[in-house]
């Protein structure tokens, strides 16, 4: 199919021990973009994964080409928020899509993000699990309570006007993302939440697309006690300062 426009999309994939997932997510992304005809690049930010994720990335780079698979690794695990910031520095697209690399975020939703963005020229389009028919599959009760609790507390304390604050499947205009990043202070998982709060503060327009989040099949979640404490601290900081 011919390219509908000259616009380019940069997809950021942060990885830590995603050896099994990376080839699948990349394959699905390439397939989806080839079908839609939009220009794209996939930026992989691996944080020194001991399982050899970067090696897998190098093979994918050979298969698909350096213009499609852009490897921007870091030496060690420095956290999710700073991984995005690192990746964005290297992005050449007009739009940036941030998503998880473990197949919990399915590339099939991306055409809906793009369509939604174009409908109202949105600055940000956020995937939502908590409205409009979105959902979460495969999480145990504990994990559901943590996620719902984090969203609920944030809704009450900050009233952000978006339904999924902790999710990370989003599309941003590049300049908007750069501006938001400059105003963000968080380093870890709380980054997603701060980004959407700052977007509202700056009166950027936000569209939402319902997504289903399916728990990973391969590997395990990196969300632990430290990340939860980090989230709570970040939330209180934002409550006190915004
Ligand atoms: N480079 C890098 N560095 N990548 C990381 C790091 C890190 O320190 N920590 C996690 N990742 C990558 C994982 O490899 C995966 O691709 C993605 O970030 C999400 O990490 P998971 O560990 O799979 O997160 P989750 O499934 O528990 O959490 C999901 O839900 C959270 C709460 O809603 C994600 O969607 C999070 O983004 C979200 O905040
Ligand atoms: Mn995950």
Coordinates of C-alpha atoms and ligand atoms in Angstrom, one line a residue:
X1 CA 0.0 0.0 0.0
X2 CA 1.2 3.5 -0.8
X3 CA 2.2 5.7 2.1
X4 CA -0.8 7.9 3.0
X5 CA 1.4 10.7 4.2
X6 CA 5.1 11.5 4.7
X7 CA 4.6 11.4 8.5
X8 CA 6.9 9.2 10.5
X9 CA 6.3 7.4 13.7
X10 CA 9.0 6.4 16.2
X11 CA 8.1 3.5 18.5
X12 CA 10.0 3.3 21.8
X13 CA 10.5 -0.1 23.2
X14 CA 12.2 -0.2 26.6
X15 CA 13.5 -3.7 27.4
X16 CA 14.8 -5.5 30.4
X17 CA 15.1 -9.2 29.9
X18 CA 12.7 -9.4 27.0
X19 CA 14.6 -11.9 24.8
X20 CA 11.6 -14.1 24.0
X21 CA 9.2 -11.1 23.5
X22 CA 11.3 -8.8 21.3
X23 CA 11.2 -10.7 18.0
X24 CA 7.5 -11.1 18.3
X25 CA 6.7 -7.5 19.1
X26 CA 9.0 -6.3 16.4
X27 CA 7.4 -8.6 13.8
X28 CA 3.9 -7.5 14.8
X29 CA 4.9 -3.8 14.6
X30 CA 6.6 -4.2 11.2
X31 CA 3.6 -6.0 9.8
X32 CA 1.2 -3.4 11.2
X33 CA 3.2 -0.5 9.7
X34 CA 3.7 -2.1 6.4
X35 CA 0.0 -2.7 6.1
X36 CA -0.9 0.9 7.0
X37 CA 1.9 2.3 4.9
X38 CA 3.2 4.8 7.4
X39 CA 6.9 5.4 7.7
X40 CA 8.3 4.2 11.1
X41 CA 11.3 3.3 13.2
X42 CA 11.5 1.1 16.3
X43 CA 13.9 2.3 19.0
X44 CA 15.0 -0.3 21.4
X45 CA 16.4 0.9 24.7
X46 CA 17.9 -2.1 26.5
X47 CA 19.3 -1.7 29.9
X48 CA 22.1 -4.3 30.0
X49 CA 19.7 -7.2 30.2
X50 CA 21.5 -10.3 31.5
X51 CA 19.4 -12.6 29.3
X52 CA 20.9 -11.3 26.0
X53 CA 18.1 -9.1 24.8
X54 CA 20.5 -6.8 23.1
X55 CA 22.0 -9.7 21.1
X56 CA 18.5 -10.5 19.8
X57 CA 18.1 -6.8 19.0
X58 CA 21.3 -7.0 16.9
X59 CA 19.9 -9.9 14.9
X60 CA 16.7 -8.0 14.3
X61 CA 18.7 -5.0 13.2
X62 CA 20.3 -7.2 10.5
X63 CA 17.0 -8.6 9.4
X64 CA 15.0 -5.4 9.1
X65 CA 17.7 -2.8 8.6
X66 CA 19.3 -0.1 10.7
X67 CA 16.7 2.5 9.6
X68 CA 13.9 0.3 11.0
X69 CA 15.5 -1.1 14.2
X70 CA 17.5 1.5 16.1
X71 CA 19.4 0.1 19.1
X72 CA 20.1 2.6 21.8
X73 CA 21.3 0.5 24.8
X74 CA 22.5 1.6 28.2
X75 CA 25.0 -0.2 30.3
X76 CA 22.7 -1.1 33.2
X77 CA 19.2 -1.0 34.6
X78 CA 18.6 2.8 35.2
X79 CA 14.8 2.8 35.3
X80 CA 11.9 3.0 32.9
X81 CA 11.4 6.8 33.0
X82 CA 14.9 7.6 32.0
X83 CA 14.9 4.8 29.4
X84 CA 12.1 6.7 27.6
X85 CA 14.0 10.0 27.8
X86 CA 17.1 8.3 26.4
X87 CA 15.2 6.8 23.5
X88 CA 13.4 10.0 22.6
X89 CA 16.7 11.8 22.1
X90 CA 17.3 9.5 19.1
X91 CA 13.8 9.6 17.7
X92 CA 13.4 11.1 14.2
X93 CA 9.7 10.7 13.8
X94 CA 7.0 13.4 13.9
X95 CA 5.1 11.3 16.4
X96 CA 6.3 9.1 19.2
X97 CA 4.6 5.9 20.4
X98 CA 5.5 4.5 23.8
X99 CA 4.6 1.0 24.6
X100 CA 5.8 -2.1 26.6
X101 CA 7.9 -4.7 24.8
X102 CA 6.4 -7.7 26.5
X103 CA 3.2 -8.0 24.3
X104 CA 0.9 -6.7 27.0
X105 CA 0.4 -3.8 24.6
X106 CA -0.7 -5.2 21.2
X107 CA 0.4 -3.3 18.1
X108 CA -3.1 -3.9 16.6
X109 CA -4.3 -0.8 18.5
X110 CA -1.8 1.5 16.9
X111 CA -3.9 2.3 13.8
X112 CA -6.7 3.4 16.2
X113 CA -4.3 5.7 18.0
X114 CA -3.2 7.3 14.7
X115 CA -6.8 7.6 13.5
X116 CA -7.9 9.2 16.8
X117 CA -4.9 11.6 16.7
X118 CA -5.8 12.8 13.2
X119 CA -9.5 13.2 13.9
X120 CA -9.0 16.1 16.4
X121 CA -5.3 16.8 15.9
X122 CA -4.8 15.6 19.5
X123 CA -1.4 16.4 21.2
X124 CA -1.6 13.1 23.1
X125 CA -3.6 9.9 22.6
X126 CA -3.6 7.6 25.6
X127 CA -4.6 4.0 25.7
X128 CA -7.0 3.3 28.4
X129 CA -7.8 0.1 30.3
X130 CA -10.3 1.9 32.6
X131 CA -12.9 3.3 30.3
X132 CA -14.8 2.9 27.0
X133 CA -14.5 -0.9 26.9
X134 CA -10.9 -1.3 27.7
X135 CA -9.7 -4.0 30.1
X136 CA -7.0 -6.0 31.8
X137 CA -6.6 -9.8 31.4
X138 CA -4.4 -12.2 33.3
X139 CA -3.6 -10.1 36.4
X140 CA -4.1 -11.6 39.9
X141 CA -6.1 -9.7 42.4
X142 CA -3.1 -8.1 44.1
X143 CA -1.9 -6.6 40.8
X144 CA -5.4 -5.4 39.9
X145 CA -5.7 -3.7 43.3
X146 CA -2.3 -2.0 43.0
X147 CA -3.1 -0.6 39.6
X148 CA -6.7 0.4 40.4
X149 CA -5.6 1.9 43.7
X150 CA -2.8 3.9 42.0
X151 CA -5.3 5.3 39.5
X152 CA -8.0 5.9 42.1
X153 CA -5.6 7.8 44.5
X154 CA -4.3 9.9 41.6
X155 CA -7.7 10.7 40.3
X156 CA -8.7 12.0 43.8
X157 CA -5.6 13.9 44.6
X158 CA -4.8 15.4 41.2
X159 CA -8.1 15.3 39.2
X160 CA -6.3 14.9 35.9
X161 CA -9.2 14.3 33.5
X162 CA -7.9 11.1 31.9
X163 CA -9.0 7.6 32.8
X164 CA -5.8 5.6 32.7
X165 CA -3.0 7.4 34.4
X166 CA -0.5 4.7 35.0
X167 CA -0.7 3.0 31.6
X168 CA 2.1 3.5 29.2
X169 CA 0.6 2.8 25.7
X170 CA 0.5 6.3 24.3
X171 CA 1.1 8.4 21.2
X172 CA 2.6 11.9 21.4
X173 CA 3.4 14.7 19.0
X174 CA 7.1 14.9 19.1
X175 CA 7.4 18.5 20.2
X176 CA 4.7 18.0 22.9
X177 CA 6.6 15.1 24.3
X178 CA 9.9 17.0 24.4
X179 CA 8.2 19.8 26.3
X180 CA 6.5 17.4 28.7
X181 CA 9.7 15.6 29.4
X182 CA 11.5 18.8 30.3
X183 CA 8.8 19.4 32.9
X184 CA 9.0 15.9 34.4
X185 CA 11.0 15.0 37.5
X186 CA 10.2 11.3 37.9
X187 CA 12.6 8.5 37.0
X188 CA 10.7 5.2 37.4
X189 CA 7.2 3.9 36.7
X190 CA 5.6 7.0 38.0
X191 CA 6.8 8.8 34.9
X192 CA 3.7 7.8 32.9
X193 CA 1.4 9.4 35.5
X194 CA 3.4 12.5 35.7
X195 CA 3.4 12.9 31.9
X196 CA -0.4 12.9 31.7
X197 CA -0.7 15.2 34.7
X198 CA 1.7 17.7 33.1
X199 CA -0.1 17.3 29.7
X200 CA -3.3 18.5 31.4
X201 CA -1.5 21.3 33.2
X202 CA -0.1 22.6 30.0
X203 CA -3.6 22.4 28.4
X204 CA -2.6 19.9 25.8
X205 CA -5.4 18.0 24.2
X206 CA -5.7 14.3 25.1
X207 CA -7.7 11.7 23.2
X208 CA -8.3 8.2 24.6
X209 CA -8.5 4.8 22.9
X210 CA -9.7 1.7 24.7
X211 CA -7.1 -1.0 24.9
X212 CA -7.0 -4.5 26.4
X213 CA -3.9 -5.1 28.4
X214 CA -3.0 -8.8 28.5
X215 CA -0.5 -10.0 31.0
X216 CA 2.9 -11.2 29.6
X217 CA 3.4 -14.9 28.7
X218 CA 7.2 -14.8 28.7
X219 CA 9.4 -13.4 31.5
X220 CA 8.3 -11.4 34.5
X221 CA 7.1 -8.0 35.5
X222 CA 9.8 -5.6 36.9
X223 CA 7.2 -3.8 39.1
X224 CA 8.3 -4.4 42.7
X225 CA 8.1 -2.8 46.1
X226 CA 10.6 -0.1 45.2
X227 CA 8.6 1.0 42.2
X228 CA 5.4 1.2 44.3
X229 CA 7.2 3.3 46.9
X230 CA 8.6 5.4 44.1
X231 CA 5.1 5.9 42.7
X232 CA 3.7 6.9 46.1
X233 CA 6.5 9.5 46.6
X234 CA 6.0 10.9 43.1
X235 CA 2.2 11.2 43.6
X236 CA 2.7 13.1 46.9
X237 CA 5.3 15.3 45.3
X238 CA 2.9 16.2 42.5
X239 CA 0.0 16.7 45.0
X240 CA 2.1 19.1 47.0
X241 CA 3.5 21.0 44.0
X242 CA 0.8 21.2 41.3
Ligands
LIG1 N1 15.2 -0.2 29.6 C1 14.4 -0.5 30.6 N2 14.9 -0.2 31.9 N3 13.3 -1.2 30.4 C2 12.5 -1.5 31.5 C3 12.9 -1.2 32.8 C4 14.2 -0.6 33.0 O1 14.6 -0.3 34.1 N4 12.0 -1.7 33.7 C5 11.0 -2.2 32.9 N5 11.3 -2.1 31.6 C6 10.6 -2.5 30.4 C7 10.1 -4.0 30.3 O2 11.1 -4.8 29.7 C8 8.8 -3.9 29.5 O3 9.1 -3.8 28.1 C9 8.2 -2.5 30.0 O4 9.4 -1.8 30.5 C10 7.2 -2.6 31.1 O5 7.8 -3.3 32.2 P1 7.0 -4.5 32.9 O6 7.8 -5.0 34.0 O7 6.4 -5.5 32.0 O8 5.7 -3.7 33.5 P2 4.4 -4.2 34.1 O9 3.7 -5.1 33.1 O10 4.6 -4.8 35.4 O11 3.6 -2.8 34.2 C11 2.7 -2.3 33.2 O12 1.8 -1.7 34.0 C12 2.2 -0.6 34.7 C13 1.1 -0.1 35.6 O13 0.0 0.1 34.8 C14 3.3 -1.3 32.3 O14 2.4 -1.0 31.3 C15 3.9 -0.1 33.0 O15 4.3 0.8 32.0 C16 2.7 0.5 33.8 O16 3.2 1.6 34.5
LIG2 MN1 4.5 -6.1 31.5

